[in-house]
mmCIF file of C-alpha atoms in Angstrom:
data_model
loop_
_atom_site.group_PDB
_atom_site.id
_atom_site.type_symbol
_atom_site.label_atom_id
_atom_site.label_comp_id
_atom_site.label_asym_id
_atom_site.label_seq_id
_atom_site.Cartn_x
_atom_site.Cartn_y
_atom_site.Cartn_z
ATOM 1 C CA MET J 1 0.414 -32.517 14.884
ATOM 2 C CA PRO J 2 -0.076 -28.889 13.864
ATOM 3 C CA SER J 3 0.818 -26.150 16.270
ATOM 4 C CA VAL J 4 -1.694 -23.703 17.703
ATOM 5 C CA ILE J 5 -0.602 -20.968 15.285
ATOM 6 C CA GLU J 6 -1.064 -23.249 12.271
ATOM 7 C CA ALA J 7 -4.469 -24.390 13.510
ATOM 8 C CA ASN J 8 -5.633 -20.822 14.112
ATOM 9 C CA LEU J 9 -4.298 -19.737 10.720
ATOM 10 C CA SER J 10 -6.197 -22.467 8.933
ATOM 11 C CA THR J 11 -9.443 -21.646 10.711
ATOM 12 C CA LEU J 12 -9.093 -17.883 10.106
ATOM 13 C CA LEU J 13 -7.757 -17.747 6.563
ATOM 14 C CA TRP J 14 -8.335 -21.006 4.771
ATOM 15 C CA GLN J 15 -11.709 -21.222 3.090
ATOM 16 C CA PRO J 16 -12.612 -23.369 0.113
ATOM 17 C CA SER J 17 -13.404 -20.265 -1.947
ATOM 18 C CA ALA J 18 -9.822 -18.981 -1.495
ATOM 19 C CA PHE J 19 -8.327 -21.728 -3.680
ATOM 20 C CA PRO J 20 -6.340 -20.457 -6.642
ATOM 21 C CA GLY J 21 -8.602 -20.530 -9.670
ATOM 22 C CA SER J 22 -11.806 -19.748 -7.780
ATOM 23 C CA ASP J 23 -13.847 -16.650 -8.449
ATOM 24 C CA THR J 24 -12.999 -15.009 -5.099
ATOM 25 C CA PHE J 25 -9.292 -15.540 -5.563
ATOM 26 C CA ASN J 26 -9.392 -14.141 -9.114
ATOM 27 C CA GLN J 27 -11.443 -11.118 -8.021
ATOM 28 C CA LEU J 28 -9.000 -10.300 -5.237
ATOM 29 C CA ILE J 29 -6.036 -10.578 -7.621
ATOM 30 C CA ILE J 30 -7.693 -8.389 -10.235
ATOM 31 C CA THR J 31 -8.752 -5.813 -7.633
ATOM 32 C CA GLY J 32 -5.221 -5.672 -6.216
ATOM 33 C CA LEU J 33 -3.703 -5.218 -9.679
ATOM 34 C CA ILE J 34 -6.208 -2.492 -10.609
ATOM 35 C CA VAL J 35 -5.533 -0.559 -7.393
ATOM 36 C CA PHE J 36 -1.776 -0.983 -7.972
ATOM 37 C CA TRP J 37 -2.124 0.385 -11.498
ATOM 38 C CA ILE J 38 -4.161 3.363 -10.241
ATOM 39 C CA GLY J 39 -1.434 4.085 -7.675
ATOM 40 C CA LEU J 40 1.336 3.876 -10.263
ATOM 41 C CA THR J 41 -0.470 6.155 -12.695
ATOM 42 C CA GLY J 42 -1.106 8.594 -9.830
ATOM 43 C CA ILE J 43 2.606 8.694 -9.057
ATOM 44 C CA PHE J 44 3.793 9.156 -12.656
ATOM 45 C CA PHE J 45 1.069 11.352 -14.155
ATOM 46 C CA ASN J 46 0.155 13.615 -11.267
ATOM 47 C CA ARG J 47 3.127 15.889 -10.759
ATOM 48 C CA ARG J 48 1.440 18.955 -9.252
ATOM 49 C CA LEU J 49 0.719 18.291 -5.598
ATOM 50 C CA VAL J 50 2.798 16.385 -3.089
ATOM 51 C CA ILE J 51 -0.280 15.170 -1.194
ATOM 52 C CA SER J 52 -1.698 13.420 -4.276
ATOM 53 C CA ILE J 53 1.626 11.698 -4.875
ATOM 54 C CA LEU J 54 1.681 10.569 -1.222
ATOM 55 C CA LEU J 55 -1.828 9.181 -1.596
ATOM 56 C CA ALA J 56 -0.809 7.321 -4.752
ATOM 57 C CA VAL J 57 2.136 5.742 -2.890
ATOM 58 C CA GLU J 58 -0.256 4.663 -0.138
ATOM 59 C CA LEU J 59 -2.529 3.069 -2.751
ATOM 60 C CA THR J 60 0.339 1.044 -4.145
ATOM 61 C CA LEU J 61 1.344 -0.141 -0.674
ATOM 62 C CA LEU J 62 -2.224 -1.116 0.201
ATOM 63 C CA SER J 63 -2.618 -3.024 -3.053
ATOM 64 C CA ILE J 64 0.600 -4.903 -2.324
ATOM 65 C CA ASN J 65 -0.866 -5.753 1.085
ATOM 66 C CA LEU J 66 -4.079 -7.037 -0.531
ATOM 67 C CA LEU J 67 -2.117 -9.245 -2.908
ATOM 68 C CA MET J 68 0.146 -10.470 -0.104
ATOM 69 C CA LEU J 69 -2.833 -11.419 2.070
ATOM 70 C CA THR J 70 -4.592 -13.087 -0.851
ATOM 71 C CA PHE J 71 -1.649 -15.338 -1.566
ATOM 72 C CA ALA J 72 -1.052 -15.967 2.137
ATOM 73 C CA ALA J 73 -4.657 -17.129 2.532
ATOM 74 C CA ALA J 74 -4.380 -19.332 -0.551
ATOM 75 C CA MET J 75 -1.155 -20.962 0.659
ATOM 76 C CA GLU J 76 -1.976 -21.050 4.364
ATOM 77 C CA ASP J 77 1.123 -19.066 5.127
ATOM 78 C CA LEU J 78 1.463 -17.055 8.337
ATOM 79 C CA VAL J 79 4.676 -15.392 7.141
ATOM 80 C CA GLY J 80 2.749 -13.581 4.395
ATOM 81 C CA VAL J 81 0.276 -12.237 6.964
ATOM 82 C CA MET J 82 3.074 -11.064 9.267
ATOM 83 C CA PHE J 83 4.882 -9.406 6.360
ATOM 84 C CA ALA J 84 1.674 -7.662 5.299
ATOM 85 C CA LEU J 85 1.303 -6.278 8.846
ATOM 86 C CA TYR J 86 4.909 -5.075 8.695
ATOM 87 C CA ILE J 87 4.239 -3.315 5.366
ATOM 88 C CA LEU J 88 1.160 -1.710 6.872
ATOM 89 C CA CYS J 89 3.165 -0.364 9.810
ATOM 90 C CA VAL J 90 5.871 0.991 7.514
ATOM 91 C CA ALA J 91 3.225 2.641 5.337
ATOM 92 C CA ALA J 92 1.651 4.298 8.361
ATOM 93 C CA ALA J 93 5.019 5.630 9.522
ATOM 94 C CA GLU J 94 5.838 6.839 6.014
ATOM 95 C CA SER J 95 2.492 8.603 5.787
ATOM 96 C CA ALA J 96 2.924 10.330 9.148
ATOM 97 C CA ILE J 97 6.416 11.529 8.326
ATOM 98 C CA GLY J 98 5.351 12.629 4.829
ATOM 99 C CA LEU J 99 2.413 14.606 6.177
ATOM 100 C CA ALA J 100 4.585 16.263 8.804
ATOM 101 C CA LEU J 101 7.062 17.322 6.105
ATOM 102 C CA ILE J 102 4.240 18.651 3.948
ATOM 103 C CA ILE J 103 2.872 20.716 6.852
ATOM 104 C CA ILE J 104 6.308 22.195 7.534
ATOM 105 C CA TRP J 105 6.817 22.880 3.821
ATOM 106 C CA TYR J 106 3.406 24.625 3.629
ATOM 107 C CA ARG J 107 4.185 26.804 6.646
ATOM 108 C CA VAL J 108 7.466 27.945 5.069
ATOM 109 C CA ARG J 109 6.456 28.364 1.387
ATOM 110 C CA ARG J 110 2.645 28.626 1.553
ATOM 111 C CA THR J 111 2.293 26.023 -1.193
ATOM 112 C CA VAL J 112 2.548 22.257 -1.572
ATOM 113 C CA SER J 113 3.332 22.284 -5.283
ATOM 114 C CA VAL J 114 6.020 19.908 -6.517
ATOM 115 C CA GLN J 115 7.587 22.531 -8.808
ATOM 116 C CA TYR J 116 9.062 24.368 -5.781
ATOM 117 C CA ILE J 117 10.655 21.255 -4.247
ATOM 118 C CA SER J 118 13.960 22.119 -5.917
ATOM 119 C CA LEU J 119 14.224 25.023 -3.448
ATOM 120 C CA LEU J 120 14.967 22.438 -0.730
ATOM 121 C CA LYS J 121 18.497 21.959 -2.074
ATOM 122 C CA GLY J 122 21.114 23.257 0.332
#
């Protein structure tokens, strides 16, 4: 007999269109991979502003969440959903701390350019 959590998970997440090989599943995988690639290219090719690098890191984390939730729905796995929520909380904390550091850096140096980051060395 399934537990209440398993029953609620199957009613919330499990839909026939979420089977691996279906169009919805493939579209979610492709969307997650495209967003992940956009985030990676934003990290590696945009080296001017710290804010754009922070946004690219957030894109990669959100694409990982999308892929995690897609596979959790396909496998009826509550652990994947809980791990995706944990990643989301860590991403929010990372974003808040990063923005606070950027604000402090802007108040001191009047710029958020990456080329002046080496001045942070003690």
